[in-house]
Amino acid sequence: MNTLLKELHAYHHEMANNISQIKKLLKKIRHESDDASDCQLLFEMLNALHGYAEQHHHENEELIRRALLTTEAPIHPRILDIERDHQAFARIAGQLKMLADTTKDTSVIADTIEDFIQKYYDHMESEENIFFPAADKWLSNSQWLDIKHQWH
Ligand SMILES: [Fe+2]
């Protein structure tokens, strides 16, 4: 597999680990406590889901996605959805930030986070199973070089 795709894969792996930590904490908050310090920790962990690394990851994927659209590759509808997903994540992250500041209702916060996590898993799955393999198959060496020059 192309090395840039490997890098994206490794990032997904790291995110999946972060998400399982978040899920554990969510469970604790829902069932045992809604301790303010647990909520604080939760919001800190969520920062990993919408920080610079995440933004750069999406931008890198978009470089590849746009290149793929210029090839003869048959384009699966899930590949077209990816851009919209990236925008949706930014929007949900904004909502979470707002919730963190305005609500004390942990079940509302937990629902929003769970919704986010579900979407994130689905998104990673379509990238890994549909988008990355298509890019690996269809992009030329010169396209990869071009992407590498713009890579974050
Ligand atoms: Fe991704």
Tab-separated table of N, CA and C and ligand atoms in Angstrom:
chain	number	residue	atom	x	y	z
A	1	MET	N	0.830	-1.198	0.000
A	1	MET	CA	0.000	0.000	0.000
A	1	MET	C	0.870	1.257	0.000
A	2	ASN	N	0.366	2.275	-0.633
A	2	ASN	CA	1.072	3.556	-0.698
A	2	ASN	C	1.388	4.084	0.720
A	3	THR	N	2.560	4.716	0.883
A	3	THR	CA	2.970	5.129	2.238
A	3	THR	C	2.058	6.216	2.827
A	4	LEU	N	1.529	7.089	1.980
A	4	LEU	CA	0.624	8.122	2.506
A	4	LEU	C	-0.670	7.484	3.012
A	5	LEU	N	-1.128	6.480	2.290
A	5	LEU	CA	-2.327	5.760	2.751
A	5	LEU	C	-2.049	5.037	4.062
A	6	LYS	N	-0.824	4.503	4.178
A	6	LYS	CA	-0.448	3.841	5.440
A	6	LYS	C	-0.495	4.827	6.594
A	7	GLU	N	-0.038	6.045	6.311
A	7	GLU	CA	-0.054	7.080	7.345
A	7	GLU	C	-1.503	7.389	7.773
A	8	LEU	N	-2.408	7.470	6.815
A	8	LEU	CA	-3.822	7.734	7.139
A	8	LEU	C	-4.413	6.585	7.957
A	9	HIS	N	-4.040	5.369	7.562
A	9	HIS	CA	-4.486	4.187	8.290
A	9	HIS	C	-4.028	4.217	9.747
A	10	ALA	N	-2.756	4.556	9.940
A	10	ALA	CA	-2.189	4.598	11.289
A	10	ALA	C	-2.938	5.640	12.126
A	11	TYR	N	-3.281	6.746	11.500
A	11	TYR	CA	-4.039	7.784	12.212
A	11	TYR	C	-5.407	7.244	12.640
A	12	HIS	N	-6.057	6.517	11.747
A	12	HIS	CA	-7.359	5.923	12.088
A	12	HIS	C	-7.240	5.000	13.289
A	13	HIS	N	-6.164	4.231	13.305
A	13	HIS	CA	-5.933	3.298	14.386
A	13	HIS	C	-5.840	4.036	15.726
A	14	GLU	N	-5.078	5.127	15.688
A	14	GLU	CA	-4.903	5.957	16.882
A	14	GLU	C	-6.256	6.546	17.318
A	15	MET	N	-7.035	7.004	16.337
A	15	MET	CA	-8.353	7.571	16.653
A	15	MET	C	-9.287	6.513	17.237
A	16	ALA	N	-9.215	5.310	16.710
A	16	ALA	CA	-10.066	4.241	17.230
A	16	ALA	C	-9.721	3.993	18.702
A	17	ASN	N	-8.420	4.076	19.032
A	17	ASN	CA	-8.013	3.938	20.442
A	17	ASN	C	-8.565	5.071	21.297
A	18	ASN	N	-8.450	6.296	20.773
A	18	ASN	CA	-9.003	7.443	21.515
A	18	ASN	C	-10.493	7.265	21.745
A	19	ILE	N	-11.170	6.808	20.711
A	19	ILE	CA	-12.622	6.654	20.804
A	19	ILE	C	-12.990	5.587	21.836
A	20	SER	N	-12.217	4.498	21.898
A	20	SER	CA	-12.586	3.511	22.928
A	20	SER	C	-12.379	4.055	24.328
A	21	GLN	N	-11.360	4.896	24.507
A	21	GLN	CA	-11.181	5.540	25.826
A	21	GLN	C	-12.387	6.430	26.143
A	22	ILE	N	-12.817	7.170	25.151
A	22	ILE	CA	-13.950	8.070	25.336
A	22	ILE	C	-15.210	7.275	25.673
A	23	LYS	N	-15.378	6.149	24.975
A	23	LYS	CA	-16.568	5.331	25.237
A	23	LYS	C	-16.589	4.804	26.662
A	24	LYS	N	-15.426	4.390	27.140
A	24	LYS	CA	-15.332	3.906	28.524
A	24	LYS	C	-15.745	4.993	29.511
A	25	LEU	N	-15.213	6.162	29.268
A	25	LEU	CA	-15.516	7.276	30.163
A	25	LEU	C	-17.004	7.656	30.086
A	26	LEU	N	-17.552	7.608	28.896
A	26	LEU	CA	-18.983	7.910	28.711
A	26	LEU	C	-19.850	6.962	29.522
A	27	LYS	N	-19.471	5.690	29.462
A	27	LYS	CA	-20.208	4.662	30.182
A	27	LYS	C	-20.180	4.958	31.678
A	28	LYS	N	-19.003	5.323	32.145
A	28	LYS	CA	-18.841	5.647	33.556
A	28	LYS	C	-19.734	6.830	33.929
A	29	ILE	N	-19.701	7.860	33.097
A	29	ILE	CA	-20.491	9.055	33.387
A	29	ILE	C	-21.986	8.745	33.374
A	30	ARG	N	-22.406	7.921	32.432
A	30	ARG	CA	-23.827	7.575	32.345
A	30	ARG	C	-24.299	6.724	33.528
A	31	HIS	N	-23.469	5.769	33.925
A	31	HIS	CA	-23.947	4.792	34.908
A	31	HIS	C	-23.494	4.999	36.339
A	32	GLU	N	-22.356	5.647	36.502
A	32	GLU	CA	-21.855	5.727	37.875
A	32	GLU	C	-21.851	7.131	38.443
A	33	SER	N	-21.349	8.050	37.637
A	33	SER	CA	-21.194	9.377	38.210
A	33	SER	C	-21.378	10.414	37.131
A	34	ASP	N	-21.759	11.609	37.531
A	34	ASP	CA	-21.619	12.682	36.560
A	34	ASP	C	-20.800	13.791	37.216
A	35	ASP	N	-19.758	13.282	37.789
A	35	ASP	CA	-18.738	14.081	38.405
A	35	ASP	C	-18.226	15.159	37.435
A	36	ALA	N	-18.115	16.371	37.899
A	36	ALA	CA	-17.645	17.456	37.031
A	36	ALA	C	-16.247	17.179	36.479
A	37	SER	N	-15.402	16.507	37.276
A	37	SER	CA	-14.042	16.274	36.783
A	37	SER	C	-14.032	15.226	35.665
A	38	ASP	N	-14.965	14.259	35.722
A	38	ASP	CA	-15.071	13.294	34.626
A	38	ASP	C	-15.525	13.988	33.342
A	39	CYS	N	-16.482	14.899	33.487
A	39	CYS	CA	-16.963	15.639	32.315
A	39	CYS	C	-15.842	16.490	31.736
A	40	GLN	N	-15.072	17.109	32.608
A	40	GLN	CA	-13.942	17.915	32.165
A	40	GLN	C	-12.951	17.045	31.373
A	41	LEU	N	-12.643	15.874	31.921
A	41	LEU	CA	-11.720	14.947	31.263
A	41	LEU	C	-12.275	14.526	29.899
A	42	LEU	N	-13.577	14.293	29.877
A	42	LEU	CA	-14.223	13.899	28.632
A	42	LEU	C	-14.036	14.964	27.551
A	43	PHE	N	-14.251	16.206	27.916
A	43	PHE	CA	-14.095	17.276	26.923
A	43	PHE	C	-12.643	17.419	26.474
A	44	GLU	N	-11.724	17.164	27.376
A	44	GLU	CA	-10.311	17.201	26.985
A	44	GLU	C	-10.011	16.104	25.974
A	45	MET	N	-10.578	14.909	26.211
A	45	MET	CA	-10.349	13.804	25.278
A	45	MET	C	-10.990	14.089	23.924
A	46	LEU	N	-12.125	14.755	23.975
A	46	LEU	CA	-12.807	15.082	22.725
A	46	LEU	C	-12.018	16.066	21.873
A	47	ASN	N	-11.189	16.866	22.536
A	47	ASN	CA	-10.364	17.802	21.772
A	47	ASN	C	-9.526	17.085	20.724
A	48	ALA	N	-9.130	15.847	21.064
A	48	ALA	CA	-8.332	15.060	20.114
A	48	ALA	C	-9.131	14.776	18.842
A	49	LEU	N	-10.437	14.792	18.959
A	49	LEU	CA	-11.255	14.478	17.786
A	49	LEU	C	-11.460	15.675	16.865
A	50	HIS	N	-11.122	16.851	17.345
A	50	HIS	CA	-11.312	17.974	16.429
A	50	HIS	C	-10.196	19.008	16.502
A	51	GLY	N	-9.001	18.557	16.821
A	51	GLY	CA	-7.850	19.458	16.869
A	51	GLY	C	-7.210	19.614	15.487
A	52	TYR	N	-6.008	20.177	15.471
A	52	TYR	CA	-5.293	20.393	14.209
A	52	TYR	C	-4.983	19.102	13.492
A	53	ALA	N	-4.609	18.058	14.258
A	53	ALA	CA	-4.245	16.780	13.626
A	53	ALA	C	-5.422	16.245	12.817
A	54	GLU	N	-6.597	16.399	13.401
A	54	GLU	CA	-7.808	15.929	12.740
A	54	GLU	C	-8.083	16.752	11.478
A	55	GLN	N	-7.935	18.036	11.595
A	55	GLN	CA	-8.158	18.923	10.450
A	55	GLN	C	-7.177	18.590	9.317
A	56	HIS	N	-5.923	18.384	9.686
A	56	HIS	CA	-4.917	18.052	8.669
A	56	HIS	C	-5.188	16.692	8.037
A	57	HIS	N	-5.620	15.768	8.868
A	57	HIS	CA	-5.954	14.440	8.361
A	57	HIS	C	-7.038	14.560	7.278
A	58	HIS	N	-8.068	15.320	7.565
A	58	HIS	CA	-9.150	15.491	6.585
A	58	HIS	C	-8.660	16.199	5.329
A	59	GLU	N	-7.810	17.190	5.521
A	59	GLU	CA	-7.296	17.907	4.343
A	59	GLU	C	-6.462	16.974	3.469
A	60	ASN	N	-5.672	16.123	4.107
A	60	ASN	CA	-4.867	15.161	3.341
A	60	ASN	C	-5.765	14.195	2.572
A	61	GLU	N	-6.810	13.745	3.229
A	61	GLU	CA	-7.738	12.834	2.548
A	61	GLU	C	-8.417	13.520	1.374
A	62	GLU	N	-8.725	14.789	1.555
A	62	GLU	CA	-9.363	15.517	0.460
A	62	GLU	C	-8.427	15.663	-0.746
A	63	LEU	N	-7.137	15.795	-0.496
A	63	LEU	CA	-6.177	15.870	-1.611
A	63	LEU	C	-6.276	14.607	-2.454
A	64	ILE	N	-6.328	13.484	-1.763
A	64	ILE	CA	-6.389	12.191	-2.446
A	64	ILE	C	-7.740	12.027	-3.142
A	65	ARG	N	-8.771	12.420	-2.433
A	65	ARG	CA	-10.126	12.245	-2.984
A	65	ARG	C	-10.304	13.059	-4.272
A	66	ARG	N	-9.820	14.292	-4.244
A	66	ARG	CA	-9.968	15.129	-5.440
A	66	ARG	C	-9.166	14.558	-6.599
A	67	ALA	N	-7.987	14.017	-6.305
A	67	ALA	CA	-7.173	13.405	-7.368
A	67	ALA	C	-7.907	12.191	-7.943
A	68	LEU	N	-8.507	11.424	-7.051
A	68	LEU	CA	-9.211	10.211	-7.496
A	68	LEU	C	-10.367	10.560	-8.442
A	69	LEU	N	-11.024	11.678	-8.159
A	69	LEU	CA	-12.163	12.072	-8.995
A	69	LEU	C	-11.740	12.440	-10.422
A	70	THR	N	-10.462	12.727	-10.614
A	70	THR	CA	-9.988	13.060	-11.964
A	70	THR	C	-9.588	11.810	-12.752
A	71	THR	N	-9.588	10.654	-12.127
A	71	THR	CA	-9.204	9.424	-12.827
A	71	THR	C	-10.453	8.754	-13.432
A	72	GLU	N	-10.198	7.643	-14.089
A	72	GLU	CA	-11.300	6.881	-14.688
A	72	GLU	C	-11.968	5.952	-13.669
A	73	ALA	N	-11.526	6.022	-12.419
A	73	ALA	CA	-12.037	5.090	-11.401
A	73	ALA	C	-13.552	5.185	-11.282
A	74	PRO	N	-14.230	4.038	-11.160
A	74	PRO	CA	-15.663	4.093	-10.864
A	74	PRO	C	-15.811	4.657	-9.446
A	75	ILE	N	-16.643	5.680	-9.290
A	75	ILE	CA	-16.736	6.339	-7.987
A	75	ILE	C	-17.957	5.850	-7.201
A	76	HIS	N	-17.641	5.188	-6.104
A	76	HIS	CA	-18.682	4.686	-5.208
A	76	HIS	C	-19.358	5.882	-4.508
A	77	PRO	N	-20.693	5.835	-4.322
A	77	PRO	CA	-21.365	6.967	-3.647
A	77	PRO	C	-20.774	7.314	-2.277
A	78	ARG	N	-20.267	6.301	-1.563
A	78	ARG	CA	-19.677	6.597	-0.236
A	78	ARG	C	-18.453	7.503	-0.369
A	79	ILE	N	-17.786	7.426	-1.514
A	79	ILE	CA	-16.620	8.294	-1.720
A	79	ILE	C	-17.080	9.750	-1.889
A	80	LEU	N	-18.226	9.903	-2.509
A	80	LEU	CA	-18.769	11.260	-2.665
A	80	LEU	C	-19.237	11.822	-1.322
A	81	ASP	N	-19.665	10.931	-0.424
A	81	ASP	CA	-20.149	11.372	0.896
A	81	ASP	C	-19.044	11.862	1.823
A	82	ILE	N	-17.814	11.449	1.535
A	82	ILE	CA	-16.723	11.727	2.474
A	82	ILE	C	-16.528	13.223	2.748
A	83	GLU	N	-16.635	14.021	1.693
A	83	GLU	CA	-16.442	15.458	1.889
A	83	GLU	C	-17.516	16.018	2.837
A	84	ARG	N	-18.744	15.570	2.614
A	84	ARG	CA	-19.861	16.022	3.452
A	84	ARG	C	-19.653	15.554	4.911
A	85	ASP	N	-19.156	14.328	5.065
A	85	ASP	CA	-18.842	13.822	6.420
A	85	ASP	C	-17.853	14.744	7.122
A	86	HIS	N	-16.793	15.120	6.388
A	86	HIS	CA	-15.762	15.958	6.995
A	86	HIS	C	-16.367	17.273	7.477
A	87	GLN	N	-17.278	17.820	6.689
A	87	GLN	CA	-17.931	19.072	7.098
A	87	GLN	C	-18.829	18.825	8.310
A	88	ALA	N	-19.527	17.671	8.304
A	88	ALA	CA	-20.421	17.353	9.421
A	88	ALA	C	-19.638	17.202	10.723
A	89	PHE	N	-18.453	16.603	10.667
A	89	PHE	CA	-17.659	16.424	11.891
A	89	PHE	C	-17.270	17.772	12.478
A	90	ALA	N	-16.910	18.679	11.618
A	90	ALA	CA	-16.528	20.005	12.099
A	90	ALA	C	-17.735	20.657	12.790
A	91	ARG	N	-18.917	20.443	12.224
A	91	ARG	CA	-20.134	21.027	12.789
A	91	ARG	C	-20.471	20.407	14.152
A	92	ILE	N	-20.395	19.067	14.233
A	92	ILE	CA	-20.705	18.395	15.503
A	92	ILE	C	-19.694	18.792	16.580
A	93	ALA	N	-18.436	18.905	16.162
A	93	ALA	CA	-17.405	19.310	17.119
A	93	ALA	C	-17.742	20.684	17.691
A	94	GLY	N	-18.227	21.570	16.854
A	94	GLY	CA	-18.650	22.899	17.286
A	94	GLY	C	-19.795	22.811	18.290
A	95	GLN	N	-20.747	21.922	18.002
A	95	GLN	CA	-21.887	21.740	18.918
A	95	GLN	C	-21.410	21.247	20.279
A	96	LEU	N	-20.462	20.298	20.234
A	96	LEU	CA	-19.945	19.750	21.488
A	96	LEU	C	-19.276	20.825	22.325
A	97	LYS	N	-18.520	21.667	21.646
A	97	LYS	CA	-17.844	22.755	22.355
A	97	LYS	C	-18.871	23.646	23.032
A	98	MET	N	-19.940	23.921	22.291
A	98	MET	CA	-20.990	24.787	22.818
A	98	MET	C	-21.674	24.126	24.020
A	99	LEU	N	-21.963	22.824	23.869
A	99	LEU	CA	-22.596	22.079	24.959
A	99	LEU	C	-21.730	22.094	26.206
A	100	ALA	N	-20.434	21.929	26.001
A	100	ALA	CA	-19.503	21.889	27.133
A	100	ALA	C	-19.615	23.167	27.941
A	101	ASP	N	-19.873	24.279	27.247
A	101	ASP	CA	-19.961	25.562	27.937
A	101	ASP	C	-21.331	25.843	28.529
A	102	THR	N	-22.371	25.249	27.942
A	102	THR	CA	-23.703	25.699	28.330
A	102	THR	C	-24.573	24.696	29.083
A	103	THR	N	-24.266	23.398	28.967
A	103	THR	CA	-25.191	22.468	29.608
A	103	THR	C	-24.550	21.646	30.713
A	104	LYS	N	-25.363	21.379	31.704
A	104	LYS	CA	-24.902	20.514	32.794
A	104	LYS	C	-25.566	19.144	32.656
A	105	ASP	N	-26.377	19.007	31.623
A	105	ASP	CA	-27.117	17.766	31.440
A	105	ASP	C	-26.229	16.732	30.735
A	106	THR	N	-25.657	15.840	31.540
A	106	THR	CA	-24.680	14.915	30.971
A	106	THR	C	-25.302	13.946	29.972
A	107	SER	N	-26.613	13.651	30.099
A	107	SER	CA	-27.166	12.693	29.146
A	107	SER	C	-27.279	13.320	27.755
A	108	VAL	N	-27.528	14.621	27.683
A	108	VAL	CA	-27.550	15.316	26.382
A	108	VAL	C	-26.152	15.281	25.770
A	109	ILE	N	-25.164	15.542	26.593
A	109	ILE	CA	-23.783	15.532	26.116
A	109	ILE	C	-23.405	14.124	25.644
A	110	ALA	N	-23.751	13.134	26.466
A	110	ALA	CA	-23.402	11.752	26.117
A	110	ALA	C	-24.078	11.326	24.810
A	111	ASP	N	-25.345	11.723	24.603
A	111	ASP	CA	-26.042	11.380	23.354
A	111	ASP	C	-25.346	11.999	22.148
A	112	THR	N	-24.964	13.243	22.280
A	112	THR	CA	-24.304	13.932	21.170
A	112	THR	C	-22.976	13.261	20.834
A	113	ILE	N	-22.251	12.882	21.873
A	113	ILE	CA	-20.954	12.238	21.643
A	113	ILE	C	-21.142	10.858	21.011
A	114	GLU	N	-22.133	10.135	21.474
A	114	GLU	CA	-22.361	8.805	20.905
A	114	GLU	C	-22.744	8.879	19.429
A	115	ASP	N	-23.529	9.868	19.098
A	115	ASP	CA	-23.911	10.088	17.711
A	115	ASP	C	-22.667	10.378	16.866
A	116	PHE	N	-21.816	11.219	17.399
A	116	PHE	CA	-20.567	11.575	16.731
A	116	PHE	C	-19.700	10.323	16.504
A	117	ILE	N	-19.562	9.518	17.544
A	117	ILE	CA	-18.719	8.325	17.475
A	117	ILE	C	-19.243	7.352	16.419
A	118	GLN	N	-20.552	7.174	16.387
A	118	GLN	CA	-21.135	6.262	15.412
A	118	GLN	C	-20.842	6.725	13.983
A	119	LYS	N	-21.024	8.020	13.761
A	119	LYS	CA	-20.739	8.573	12.432
A	119	LYS	C	-19.261	8.424	12.085
A	120	TYR	N	-18.418	8.615	13.105
A	120	TYR	CA	-16.975	8.540	12.870
A	120	TYR	C	-16.549	7.122	12.479
A	121	TYR	N	-17.113	6.132	13.161
A	121	TYR	CA	-16.805	4.740	12.813
A	121	TYR	C	-17.236	4.414	11.380
A	122	ASP	N	-18.459	4.807	11.035
A	122	ASP	CA	-18.960	4.545	9.682
A	122	ASP	C	-18.066	5.192	8.630
A	123	HIS	N	-17.651	6.391	8.968
A	123	HIS	CA	-16.810	7.166	8.054
A	123	HIS	C	-15.447	6.483	7.846
A	124	MET	N	-14.829	6.060	8.944
A	124	MET	CA	-13.520	5.390	8.824
A	124	MET	C	-13.671	4.102	8.030
A	125	GLU	N	-14.788	3.450	8.256
A	125	GLU	CA	-15.007	2.193	7.554
A	125	GLU	C	-15.114	2.409	6.045
A	126	SER	N	-15.864	3.422	5.623
A	126	SER	CA	-15.922	3.622	4.162
A	126	SER	C	-14.594	4.091	3.603
A	127	GLU	N	-13.837	4.835	4.381
A	127	GLU	CA	-12.523	5.241	3.882
A	127	GLU	C	-11.604	4.030	3.732
A	128	GLU	N	-11.572	3.199	4.755
A	128	GLU	CA	-10.631	2.080	4.713
A	128	GLU	C	-11.027	0.996	3.715
A	129	ASN	N	-12.328	0.776	3.588
A	129	ASN	CA	-12.745	-0.338	2.724
A	129	ASN	C	-13.052	0.064	1.291
A	130	ILE	N	-13.377	1.320	1.068
A	130	ILE	CA	-13.764	1.723	-0.285
A	130	ILE	C	-12.819	2.779	-0.860
A	131	PHE	N	-12.650	3.858	-0.107
A	131	PHE	CA	-11.875	4.989	-0.627
A	131	PHE	C	-10.369	4.677	-0.760
A	132	PHE	N	-9.731	4.223	0.302
A	132	PHE	CA	-8.287	3.974	0.232
A	132	PHE	C	-7.922	2.920	-0.828
A	133	PRO	N	-8.640	1.782	-0.861
A	133	PRO	CA	-8.282	0.800	-1.892
A	133	PRO	C	-8.442	1.357	-3.312
A	134	ALA	N	-9.475	2.191	-3.523
A	134	ALA	CA	-9.662	2.767	-4.864
A	134	ALA	C	-8.500	3.699	-5.194
A	135	ALA	N	-8.103	4.509	-4.212
A	135	ALA	CA	-6.988	5.436	-4.441
A	135	ALA	C	-5.712	4.647	-4.724
A	136	ASP	N	-5.506	3.588	-3.969
A	136	ASP	CA	-4.303	2.773	-4.143
A	136	ASP	C	-4.254	2.166	-5.547
A	137	LYS	N	-5.407	1.817	-6.037
A	137	LYS	CA	-5.466	1.173	-7.344
A	137	LYS	C	-5.351	2.171	-8.509
A	138	TRP	N	-5.966	3.335	-8.368
A	138	TRP	CA	-6.128	4.215	-9.521
A	138	TRP	C	-5.178	5.398	-9.620
A	139	LEU	N	-4.587	5.842	-8.531
A	139	LEU	CA	-3.739	7.033	-8.638
A	139	LEU	C	-2.370	6.679	-9.213
A	140	SER	N	-1.881	7.556	-10.080
A	140	SER	CA	-0.574	7.323	-10.712
A	140	SER	C	0.539	7.822	-9.790
A	141	ASN	N	1.775	7.411	-10.093
A	141	ASN	CA	2.912	7.873	-9.293
A	141	ASN	C	3.014	9.390	-9.294
A	142	SER	N	2.745	9.995	-10.437
A	142	SER	CA	2.888	11.449	-10.480
A	142	SER	C	1.780	12.128	-9.656
A	143	GLN	N	0.616	11.523	-9.612
A	143	GLN	CA	-0.435	12.084	-8.738
A	143	GLN	C	-0.029	11.976	-7.266
A	144	TRP	N	0.551	10.824	-6.912
A	144	TRP	CA	0.991	10.652	-5.516
A	144	TRP	C	2.079	11.665	-5.159
A	145	LEU	N	2.960	11.917	-6.115
A	145	LEU	CA	4.033	12.890	-5.865
A	145	LEU	C	3.458	14.278	-5.623
A	146	ASP	N	2.497	14.603	-6.467
A	146	ASP	CA	1.831	15.886	-6.360
A	146	ASP	C	1.128	16.027	-5.001
A	147	ILE	N	0.470	14.960	-4.572
A	147	ILE	CA	-0.220	14.957	-3.268
A	147	ILE	C	0.802	15.134	-2.149
A	148	LYS	N	1.923	14.417	-2.297
A	148	LYS	CA	2.962	14.479	-1.271
A	148	LYS	C	3.473	15.911	-1.065
A	149	HIS	N	3.555	16.647	-2.162
A	149	HIS	CA	4.028	18.034	-2.063
A	149	HIS	C	3.068	18.932	-1.297
A	150	GLN	N	1.803	18.565	-1.308
A	150	GLN	CA	0.811	19.398	-0.611
A	150	GLN	C	0.430	18.856	0.758
A	151	TRP	N	1.038	17.716	1.119
A	151	TRP	CA	0.676	16.978	2.341
A	151	TRP	C	0.996	17.749	3.611
A	152	HIS	N	0.132	17.658	4.601
A	152	HIS	CA	0.396	18.291	5.910
A	152	HIS	C	1.168	17.342	6.803
B	1	FE	FE	-9.999	9.466	7.773
